[in-house]
Coordinates of C-alpha atoms in Angstrom, one line a residue:
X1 CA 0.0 0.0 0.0
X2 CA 1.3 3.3 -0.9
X3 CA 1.8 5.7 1.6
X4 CA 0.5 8.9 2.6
X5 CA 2.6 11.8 1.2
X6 CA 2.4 15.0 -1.3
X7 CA 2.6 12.5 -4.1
X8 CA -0.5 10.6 -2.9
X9 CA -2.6 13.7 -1.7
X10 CA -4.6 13.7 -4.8
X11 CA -5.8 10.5 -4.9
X12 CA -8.0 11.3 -1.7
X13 CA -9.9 13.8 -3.2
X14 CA -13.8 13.7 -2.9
X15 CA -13.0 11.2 0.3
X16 CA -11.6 13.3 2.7
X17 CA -11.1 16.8 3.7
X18 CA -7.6 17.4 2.6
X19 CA -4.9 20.6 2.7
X20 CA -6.5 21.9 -0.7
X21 CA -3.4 24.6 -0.5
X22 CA -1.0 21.3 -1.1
X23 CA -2.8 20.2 -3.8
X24 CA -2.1 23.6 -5.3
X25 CA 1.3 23.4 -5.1
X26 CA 1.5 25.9 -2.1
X27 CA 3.6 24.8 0.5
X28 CA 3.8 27.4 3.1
X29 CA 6.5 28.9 4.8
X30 CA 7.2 28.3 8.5
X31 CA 6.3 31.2 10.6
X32 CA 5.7 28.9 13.2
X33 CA 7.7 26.2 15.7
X34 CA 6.2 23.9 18.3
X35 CA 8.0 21.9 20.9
X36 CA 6.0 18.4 21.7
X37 CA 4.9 17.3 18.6
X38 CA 2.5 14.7 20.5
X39 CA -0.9 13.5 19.5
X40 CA -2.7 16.6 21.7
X41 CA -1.0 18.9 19.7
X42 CA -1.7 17.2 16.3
X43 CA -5.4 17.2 17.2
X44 CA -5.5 20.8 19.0
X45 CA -2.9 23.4 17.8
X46 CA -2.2 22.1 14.5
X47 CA -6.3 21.7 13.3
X48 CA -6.9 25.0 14.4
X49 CA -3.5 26.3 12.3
X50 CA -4.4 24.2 9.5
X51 CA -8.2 26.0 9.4
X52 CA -6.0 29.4 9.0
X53 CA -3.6 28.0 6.6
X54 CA -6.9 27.6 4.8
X55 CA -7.5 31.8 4.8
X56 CA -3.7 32.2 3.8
X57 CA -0.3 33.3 5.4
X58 CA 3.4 31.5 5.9
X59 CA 2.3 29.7 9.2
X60 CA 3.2 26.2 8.0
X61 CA 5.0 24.4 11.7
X62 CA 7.9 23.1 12.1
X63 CA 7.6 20.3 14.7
X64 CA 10.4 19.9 17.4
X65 CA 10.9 16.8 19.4
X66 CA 13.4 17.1 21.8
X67 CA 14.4 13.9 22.6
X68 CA 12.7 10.8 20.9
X69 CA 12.6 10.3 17.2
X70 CA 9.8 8.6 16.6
X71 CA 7.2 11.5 15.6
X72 CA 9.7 12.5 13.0
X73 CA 10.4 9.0 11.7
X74 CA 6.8 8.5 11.0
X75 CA 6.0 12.3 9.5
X76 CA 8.8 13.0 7.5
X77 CA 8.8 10.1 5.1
X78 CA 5.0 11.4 4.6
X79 CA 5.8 14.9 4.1
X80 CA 4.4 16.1 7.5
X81 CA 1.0 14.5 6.9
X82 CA -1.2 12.8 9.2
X83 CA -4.8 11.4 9.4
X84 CA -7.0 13.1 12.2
X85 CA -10.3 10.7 12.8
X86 CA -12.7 13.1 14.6
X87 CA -15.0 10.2 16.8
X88 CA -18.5 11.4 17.3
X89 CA -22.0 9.8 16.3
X90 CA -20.8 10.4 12.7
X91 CA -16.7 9.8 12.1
X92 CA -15.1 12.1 10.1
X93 CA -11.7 12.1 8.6
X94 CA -9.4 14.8 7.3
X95 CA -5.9 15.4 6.4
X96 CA -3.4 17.7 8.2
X97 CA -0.9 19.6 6.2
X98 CA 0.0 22.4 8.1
X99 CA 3.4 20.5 9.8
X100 CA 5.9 20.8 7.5
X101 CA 9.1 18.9 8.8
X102 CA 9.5 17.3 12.2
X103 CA 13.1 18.1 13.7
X104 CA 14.7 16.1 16.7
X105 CA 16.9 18.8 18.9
X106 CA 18.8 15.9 20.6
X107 CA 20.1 14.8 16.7
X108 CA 19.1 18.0 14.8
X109 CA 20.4 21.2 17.4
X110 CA 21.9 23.2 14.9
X111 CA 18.8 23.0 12.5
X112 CA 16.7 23.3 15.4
X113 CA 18.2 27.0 16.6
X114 CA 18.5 28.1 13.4
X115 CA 14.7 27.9 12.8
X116 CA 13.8 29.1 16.2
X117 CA 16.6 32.0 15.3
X118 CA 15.0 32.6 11.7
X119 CA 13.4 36.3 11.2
X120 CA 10.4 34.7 9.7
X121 CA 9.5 32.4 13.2
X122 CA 7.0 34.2 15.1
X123 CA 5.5 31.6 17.0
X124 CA 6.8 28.9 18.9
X125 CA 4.4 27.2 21.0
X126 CA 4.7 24.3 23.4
X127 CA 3.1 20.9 24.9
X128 CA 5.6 19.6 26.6
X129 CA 3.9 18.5 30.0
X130 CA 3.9 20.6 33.0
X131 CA 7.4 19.0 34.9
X132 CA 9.0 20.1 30.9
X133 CA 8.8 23.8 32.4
X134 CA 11.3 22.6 35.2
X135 CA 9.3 24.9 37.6
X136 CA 9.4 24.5 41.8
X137 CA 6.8 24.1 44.0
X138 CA 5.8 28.3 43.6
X139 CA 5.6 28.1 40.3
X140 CA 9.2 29.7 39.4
X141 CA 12.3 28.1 37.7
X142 CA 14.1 25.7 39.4
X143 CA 18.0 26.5 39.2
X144 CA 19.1 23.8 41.3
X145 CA 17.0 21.5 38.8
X146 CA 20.0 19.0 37.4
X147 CA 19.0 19.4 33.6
X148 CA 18.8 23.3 34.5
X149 CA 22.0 23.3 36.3
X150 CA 23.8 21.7 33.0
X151 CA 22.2 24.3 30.9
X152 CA 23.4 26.9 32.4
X153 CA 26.7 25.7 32.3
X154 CA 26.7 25.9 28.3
X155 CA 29.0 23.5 28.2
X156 CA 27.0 21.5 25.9
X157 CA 23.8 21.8 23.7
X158 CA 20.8 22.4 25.6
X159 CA 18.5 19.6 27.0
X160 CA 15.5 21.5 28.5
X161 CA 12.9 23.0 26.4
X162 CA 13.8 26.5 28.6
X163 CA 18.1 25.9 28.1
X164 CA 16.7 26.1 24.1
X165 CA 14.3 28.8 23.8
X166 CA 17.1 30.9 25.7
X167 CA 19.6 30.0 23.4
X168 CA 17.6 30.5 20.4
X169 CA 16.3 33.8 22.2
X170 CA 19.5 35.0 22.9
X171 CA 20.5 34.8 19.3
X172 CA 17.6 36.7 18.0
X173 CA 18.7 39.3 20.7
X174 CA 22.3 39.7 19.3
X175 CA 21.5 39.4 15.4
X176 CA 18.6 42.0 16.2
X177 CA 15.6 40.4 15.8
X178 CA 12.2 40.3 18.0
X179 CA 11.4 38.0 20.3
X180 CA 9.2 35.3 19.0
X181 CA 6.1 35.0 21.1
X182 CA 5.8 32.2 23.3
X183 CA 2.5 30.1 23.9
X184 CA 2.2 27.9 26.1
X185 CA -0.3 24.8 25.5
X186 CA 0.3 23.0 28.9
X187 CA -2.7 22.3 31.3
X188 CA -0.4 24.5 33.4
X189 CA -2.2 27.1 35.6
X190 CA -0.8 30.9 34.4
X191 CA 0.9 29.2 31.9
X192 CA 2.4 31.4 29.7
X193 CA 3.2 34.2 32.8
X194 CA 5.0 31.3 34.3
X195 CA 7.3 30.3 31.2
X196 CA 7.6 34.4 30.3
X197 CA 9.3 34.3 34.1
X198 CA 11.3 30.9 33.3
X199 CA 12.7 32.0 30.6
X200 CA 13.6 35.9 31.7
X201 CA 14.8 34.2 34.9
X202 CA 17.2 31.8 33.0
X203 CA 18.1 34.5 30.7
X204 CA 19.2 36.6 33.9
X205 CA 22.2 33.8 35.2
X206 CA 23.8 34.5 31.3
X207 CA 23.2 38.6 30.8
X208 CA 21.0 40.6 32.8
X209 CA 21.0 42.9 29.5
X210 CA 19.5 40.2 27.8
X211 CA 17.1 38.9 30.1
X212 CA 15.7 43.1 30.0
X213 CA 15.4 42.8 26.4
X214 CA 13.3 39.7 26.9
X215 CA 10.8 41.4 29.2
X216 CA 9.4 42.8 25.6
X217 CA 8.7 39.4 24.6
X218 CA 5.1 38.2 24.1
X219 CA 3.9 34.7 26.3
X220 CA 0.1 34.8 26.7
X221 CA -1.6 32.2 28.9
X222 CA -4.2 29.9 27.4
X223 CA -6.4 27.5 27.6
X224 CA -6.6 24.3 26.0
X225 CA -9.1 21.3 26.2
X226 CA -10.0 18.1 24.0
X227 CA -9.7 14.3 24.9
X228 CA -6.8 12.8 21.9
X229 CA -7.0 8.9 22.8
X230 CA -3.3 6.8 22.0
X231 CA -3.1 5.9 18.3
X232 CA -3.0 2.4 18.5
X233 CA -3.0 -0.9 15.0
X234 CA -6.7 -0.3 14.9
X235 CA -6.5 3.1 14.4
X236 CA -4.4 2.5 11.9
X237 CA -5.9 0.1 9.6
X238 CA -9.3 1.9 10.1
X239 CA -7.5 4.9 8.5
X240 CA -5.6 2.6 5.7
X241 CA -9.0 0.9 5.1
X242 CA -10.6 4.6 4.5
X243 CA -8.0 6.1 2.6
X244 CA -6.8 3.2 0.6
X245 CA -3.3 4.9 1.4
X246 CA -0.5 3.9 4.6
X247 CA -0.3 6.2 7.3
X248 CA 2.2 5.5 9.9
X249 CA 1.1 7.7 12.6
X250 CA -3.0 8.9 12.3
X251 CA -4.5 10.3 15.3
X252 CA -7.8 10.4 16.7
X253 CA -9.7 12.8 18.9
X254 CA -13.5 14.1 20.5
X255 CA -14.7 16.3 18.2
X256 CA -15.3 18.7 21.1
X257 CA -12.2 21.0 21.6
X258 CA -11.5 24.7 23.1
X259 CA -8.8 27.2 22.7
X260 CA -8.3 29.8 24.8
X261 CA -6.0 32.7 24.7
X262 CA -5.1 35.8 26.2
X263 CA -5.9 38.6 23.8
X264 CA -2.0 39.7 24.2
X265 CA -0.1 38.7 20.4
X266 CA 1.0 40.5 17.8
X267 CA -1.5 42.2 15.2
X268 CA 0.1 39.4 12.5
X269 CA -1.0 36.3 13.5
X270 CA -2.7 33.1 12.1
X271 CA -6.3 33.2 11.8
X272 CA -7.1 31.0 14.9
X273 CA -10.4 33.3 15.4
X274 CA -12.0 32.0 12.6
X275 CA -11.0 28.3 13.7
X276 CA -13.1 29.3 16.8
X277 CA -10.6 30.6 19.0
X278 CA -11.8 32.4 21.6
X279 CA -9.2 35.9 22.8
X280 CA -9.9 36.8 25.9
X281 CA -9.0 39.2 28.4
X282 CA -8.6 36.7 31.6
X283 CA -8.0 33.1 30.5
X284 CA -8.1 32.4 34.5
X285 CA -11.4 32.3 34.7
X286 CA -12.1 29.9 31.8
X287 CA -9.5 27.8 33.1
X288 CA -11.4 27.9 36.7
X289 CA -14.4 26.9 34.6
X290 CA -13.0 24.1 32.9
X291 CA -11.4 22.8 36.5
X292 CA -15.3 23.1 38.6
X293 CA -17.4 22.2 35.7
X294 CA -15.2 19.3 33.7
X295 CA -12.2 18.3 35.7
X296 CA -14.3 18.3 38.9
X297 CA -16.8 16.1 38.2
X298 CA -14.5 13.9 36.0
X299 CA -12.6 13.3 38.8
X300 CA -15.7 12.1 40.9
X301 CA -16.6 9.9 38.0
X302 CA -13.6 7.8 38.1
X303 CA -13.1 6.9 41.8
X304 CA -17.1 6.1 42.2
X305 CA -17.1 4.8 38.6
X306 CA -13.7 2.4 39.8
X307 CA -15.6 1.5 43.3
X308 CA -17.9 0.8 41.2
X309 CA -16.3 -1.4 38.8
X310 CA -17.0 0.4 35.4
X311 CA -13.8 0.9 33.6
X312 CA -14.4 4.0 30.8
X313 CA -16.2 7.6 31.6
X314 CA -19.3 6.5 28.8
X315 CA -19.8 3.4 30.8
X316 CA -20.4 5.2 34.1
X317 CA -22.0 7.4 32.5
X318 CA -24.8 5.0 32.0
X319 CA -25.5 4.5 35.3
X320 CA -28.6 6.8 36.1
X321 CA -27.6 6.9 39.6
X322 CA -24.2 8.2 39.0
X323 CA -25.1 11.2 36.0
X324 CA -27.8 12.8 39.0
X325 CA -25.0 12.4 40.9
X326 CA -23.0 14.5 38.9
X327 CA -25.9 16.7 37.7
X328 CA -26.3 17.6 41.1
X329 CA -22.8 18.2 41.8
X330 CA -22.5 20.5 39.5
X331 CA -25.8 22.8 39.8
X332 CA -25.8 22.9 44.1
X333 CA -21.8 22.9 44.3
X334 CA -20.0 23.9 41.5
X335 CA -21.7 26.6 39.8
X336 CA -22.1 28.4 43.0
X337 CA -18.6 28.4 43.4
X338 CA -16.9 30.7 41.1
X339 CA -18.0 33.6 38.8
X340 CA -17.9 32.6 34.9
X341 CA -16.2 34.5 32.1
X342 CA -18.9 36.5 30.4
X343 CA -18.0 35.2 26.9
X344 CA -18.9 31.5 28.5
X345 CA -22.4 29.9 28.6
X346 CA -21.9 27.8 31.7
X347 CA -25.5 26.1 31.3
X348 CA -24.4 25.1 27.5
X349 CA -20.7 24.2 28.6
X350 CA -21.8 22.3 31.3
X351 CA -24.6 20.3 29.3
X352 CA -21.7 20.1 26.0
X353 CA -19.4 18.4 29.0
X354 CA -22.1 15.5 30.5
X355 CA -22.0 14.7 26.2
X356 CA -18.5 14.2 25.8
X357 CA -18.8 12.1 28.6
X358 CA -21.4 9.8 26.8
X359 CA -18.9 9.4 23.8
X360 CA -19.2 6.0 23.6
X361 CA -16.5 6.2 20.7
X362 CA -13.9 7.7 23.4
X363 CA -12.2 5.1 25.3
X364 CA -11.8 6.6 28.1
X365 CA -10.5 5.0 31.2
X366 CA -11.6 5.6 34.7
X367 CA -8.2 4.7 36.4
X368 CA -6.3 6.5 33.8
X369 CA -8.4 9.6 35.2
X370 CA -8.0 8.5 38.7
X371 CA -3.9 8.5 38.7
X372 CA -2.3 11.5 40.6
X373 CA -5.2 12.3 43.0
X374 CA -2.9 13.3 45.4
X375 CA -2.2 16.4 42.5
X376 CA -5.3 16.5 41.3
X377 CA -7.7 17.2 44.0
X378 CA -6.0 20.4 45.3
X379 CA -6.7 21.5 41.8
X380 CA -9.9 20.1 41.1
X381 CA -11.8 19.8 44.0
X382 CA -10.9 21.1 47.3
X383 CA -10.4 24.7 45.6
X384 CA -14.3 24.7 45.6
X385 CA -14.5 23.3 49.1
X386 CA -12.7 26.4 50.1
X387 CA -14.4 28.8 48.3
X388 CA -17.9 26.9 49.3
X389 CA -17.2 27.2 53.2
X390 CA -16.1 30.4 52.7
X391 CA -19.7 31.9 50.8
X392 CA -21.5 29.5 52.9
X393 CA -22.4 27.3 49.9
X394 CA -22.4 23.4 49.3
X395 CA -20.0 21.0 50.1
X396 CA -22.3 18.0 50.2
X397 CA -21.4 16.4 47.0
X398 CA -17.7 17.6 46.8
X399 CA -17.1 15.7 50.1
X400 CA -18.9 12.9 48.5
X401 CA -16.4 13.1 45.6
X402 CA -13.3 13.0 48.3
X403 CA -14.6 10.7 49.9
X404 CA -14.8 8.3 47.1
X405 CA -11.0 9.2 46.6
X406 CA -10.1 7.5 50.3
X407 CA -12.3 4.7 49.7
X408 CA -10.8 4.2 46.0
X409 CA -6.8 4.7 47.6
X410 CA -8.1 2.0 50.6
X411 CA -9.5 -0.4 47.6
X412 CA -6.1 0.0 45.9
X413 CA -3.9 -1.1 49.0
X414 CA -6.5 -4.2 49.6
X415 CA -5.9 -5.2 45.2
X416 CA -3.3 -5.9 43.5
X417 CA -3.8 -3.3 41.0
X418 CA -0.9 -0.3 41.5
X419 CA -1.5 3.3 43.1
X420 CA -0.5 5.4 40.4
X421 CA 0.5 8.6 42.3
X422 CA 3.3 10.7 43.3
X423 CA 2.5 10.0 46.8
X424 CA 1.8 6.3 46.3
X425 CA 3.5 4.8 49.6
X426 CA 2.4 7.4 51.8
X427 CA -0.8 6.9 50.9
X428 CA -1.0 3.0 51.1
X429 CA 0.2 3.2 54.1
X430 CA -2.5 5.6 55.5
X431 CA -5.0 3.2 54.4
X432 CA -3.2 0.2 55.4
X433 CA -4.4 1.9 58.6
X434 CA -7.6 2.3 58.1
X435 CA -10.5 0.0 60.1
X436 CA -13.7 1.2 58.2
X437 CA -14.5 3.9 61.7
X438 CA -15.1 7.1 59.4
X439 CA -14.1 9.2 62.5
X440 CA -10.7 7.9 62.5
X441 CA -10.4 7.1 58.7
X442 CA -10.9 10.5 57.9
X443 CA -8.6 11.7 59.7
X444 CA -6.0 9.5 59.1
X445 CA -6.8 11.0 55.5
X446 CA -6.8 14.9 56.5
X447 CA -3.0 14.3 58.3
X448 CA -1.9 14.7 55.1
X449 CA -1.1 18.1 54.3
X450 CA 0.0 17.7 51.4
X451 CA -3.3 17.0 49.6
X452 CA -5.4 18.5 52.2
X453 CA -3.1 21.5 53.5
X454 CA -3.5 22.6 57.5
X455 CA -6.9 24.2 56.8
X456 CA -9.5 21.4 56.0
X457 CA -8.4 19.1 58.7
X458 CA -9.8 21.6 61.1
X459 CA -12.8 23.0 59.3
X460 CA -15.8 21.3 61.7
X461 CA -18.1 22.0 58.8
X462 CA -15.9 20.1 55.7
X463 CA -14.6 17.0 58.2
X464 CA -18.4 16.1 59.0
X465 CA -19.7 16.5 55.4
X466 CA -16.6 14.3 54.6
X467 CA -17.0 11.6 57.4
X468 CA -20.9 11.4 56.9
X469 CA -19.9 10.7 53.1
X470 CA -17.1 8.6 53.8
X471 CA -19.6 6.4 56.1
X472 CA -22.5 6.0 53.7
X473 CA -19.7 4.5 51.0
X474 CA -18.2 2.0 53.7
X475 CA -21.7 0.5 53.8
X476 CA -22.0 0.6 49.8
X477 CA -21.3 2.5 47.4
X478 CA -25.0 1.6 45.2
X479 CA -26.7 3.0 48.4
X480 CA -24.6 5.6 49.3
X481 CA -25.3 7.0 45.5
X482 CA -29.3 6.4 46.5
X483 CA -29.2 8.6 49.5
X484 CA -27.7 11.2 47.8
X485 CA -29.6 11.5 44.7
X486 CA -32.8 9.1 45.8
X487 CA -32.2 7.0 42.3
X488 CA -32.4 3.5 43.5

């Protein structure tokens, strides 16, 4: 089977949505680089350039792995293209053009600074995980981080995406040219104010000049959401089978996805807006929206969908006890607890979220969702708690929703199944403790600060909305969900 390429392009035509500026023998330039050329970014940052290709302009990517070759392996041969298989009631397929070349920095450094140097690269954007950022627990760069360390040594090429953008920074800065402006695509709170400071507070331990020249540069926060599943055989063969053509790395995603960004980039800039980008004057607040009214009740999904023994989101989410669980949830505790961004309909988001969940053609797993809780519930649910006790609002369900975490961490220490979490011994060993009393279970559970900080342990209000919850689930989980919602 032939594979996927320019040469090949035409043969699709009438099949698939397809780069029609390829087919006219347009290739664009690269005004743009990204660093993490993973399957988020394929499915997020690169549809939403390839819709502005579409309207014109030299914003073709060039995609930068830093370490592992195997994006660029499979994309280069096939002249950048991929397959992106939307999954919805209907599937839909379509052909990205808009990566041009897919660099490695570990092989590829000198190519790699000289296109992040070039005049003509005005973006560079990033998904490269939040511990890629090398940041400390307040949020600011880490100079006794190892990889750091070595970077700032300049002894040899740099290894961290911030040692890089320096360097490449720092020769725009002595050849003349702007800064390039930065974006940030991490689920990273204050994301692009925290890489801004990374980067001006690396540029500092080299030239102080320098890192005051980079003060001008450009790093908006954003806001980023869609779920992109693994790319695994089947994916694959269902995309060889459609196109009648081989390509080595498809990827598939929800047909759902949101892009935020703070309205602070140049005037020339791709033509994200017409994509559906949304510029906004406080990204915050849609990302506090995103964190009460999708990661929130997620979260509660998979530890009582796991205690419950479902094993995807759309499988729980067939359980009419559980979605008036989470129906409730969100109108009595988590829309009371934060004010929404007026360009956001939270009654539509909310209802478009509860959908997505139903996507029976998105595999997605509970206790893939339920890893980290240790880092995810300071972020996701006891931020409401807080701001709940403090307005006098409900905690009822969002204690259920912890709850369901202790009893999920006690069901992991009595399986064989691994804890995946940061924190993973400290917490088996708090519920190897545990004897099924809520009273002392609980607070067993609140002793640890670092989930729970030195506040909640001693809130009367939050420990006997947690215990009552915690007690009802010790005596099951199918009636606990009754007396909360009165579904049988």
């Amino acid at each position: 089977m032939q594979p996927l390429s320019n040469q090949t392009l035409s043969s699709l035509q009438g099949k698939v949505t397809l780069p029609d500026y390829r087919l006219q023998a347009r290739q664009p330039g690269i005004g743009m680089v990204h660093l993490g050329p993973g399957a988020f970014f394929r499915g997020h940052q690169a549809w939403y350039t390839e819709q502005a290709l579409k309207q014109g302009g030299d914003w073709g990517i060039c995609a930068v792995s830093m370490r592992s070759g195997e994006v660029a392996k499979a994309l280069n041969p096939q002249d950048g293209l991929y397959t992106l298989v939307e999954l919805d009631s209907a599937i839909r397929y379509q052909v990205i053009g808009a990566v041009q070349k897919v660099l490695v920095a570990a092989e590829q450094y000198a190519e790699v600074l000289a296109q992040l140097s070039a005049a003509e690269t005005r973006f560079v954007t990033l998904t490269i995980t939040e511990k890629g950022y090398c940041l400390n627990a307040a949020g600011e760069l880490d100079l006794q981080h190892p990889e750091i360390r070595q970077d700032l040594k300049r002894q040899t090429q740099p290894i961290t995406a911030i040692g890089l953008l320096v360097t490449a920074l720092q020769a725009r800065y002595q050849a003349g040219e702007a800064p390039f402006c930065a974006i940030s695509c991490d689920n990273l709170t204050d994301n692009g104010h925290k890489l801004k400071r990374a980067l001006v507070r690396f540029a500092r331990e080299w030239d102080p000049v320098f890192a005051s020249w980079l003060q001008s540069m450009k790093s908006p926060c954003t806001m980023v959401d869609s779920i992109t599943p693994a790319t695994d055989d089947a994916l694959r063969q269902q995309v060889a089978n459609e196109l009648g053509l081989a390509d080595a790395w498809p990827i598939k995603r929800e047909s759902f996805l949101q892009w935020v960004i703070e309205d602070d980039l140049p005037a020339e800039r791709p033509d994200w807006q017409s994509a559906g980008v949304i510029f906004a004057a406080d990204v915050s607040a849609f990302e506090k929206a995103k964190l009460r009214l999708l990661n929130a009740p997620h979260s509660t999904l998979a530890y009582l969908g796991c205690l419950l023994g479902y094993e995807t989101v759309s499988d729980a989410m067939q359980d009419d006890s559980l979605v008036a669980l989470i129906k409730r949830m969100i109108a009595e505790d988590l829309m009371p607890s934060f004010r929404a961004p007026a360009e956001l309909d939270t009654g539509q988001y909310s209802a478009d979220i509860l959908q997505r969940f139903q996507n029976p053609a998105i595999r997605h797993l509970l206790a893939q969702i339920a890893w980290d809780g240790s880092q995810k519930l300071p972020m996701r649910l006891l931020p409401a708690v807080r701001d709940n006790l403090a307005s006098g609002s409900s905690i009822r369900y969002l204690a259920l929703a912890v709850a369901a975490w202790c009893r999920f961490i006690c069901l992991r220490q009595q399986s064989t199944v691994p804890l995946v979490d940061p924190l993973a011994e400290q917490l088996l060993a708090v519920a190897a403790s545990c004897t099924g009393d809520a009273t002392a279970d609980v607070a067993r559970f609140l002793r640890l600060s670092a989930v729970f900080g030195r506040d909640l342990a001693t809130e009367p209000r939050f420990v006997e909305a947690l215990t009552e919850a915690y007690q009802h689930l010790t005596d099951g989980v199918v009636s606990a969900l009754s007396h909360y919602t009165g579904v049988a």
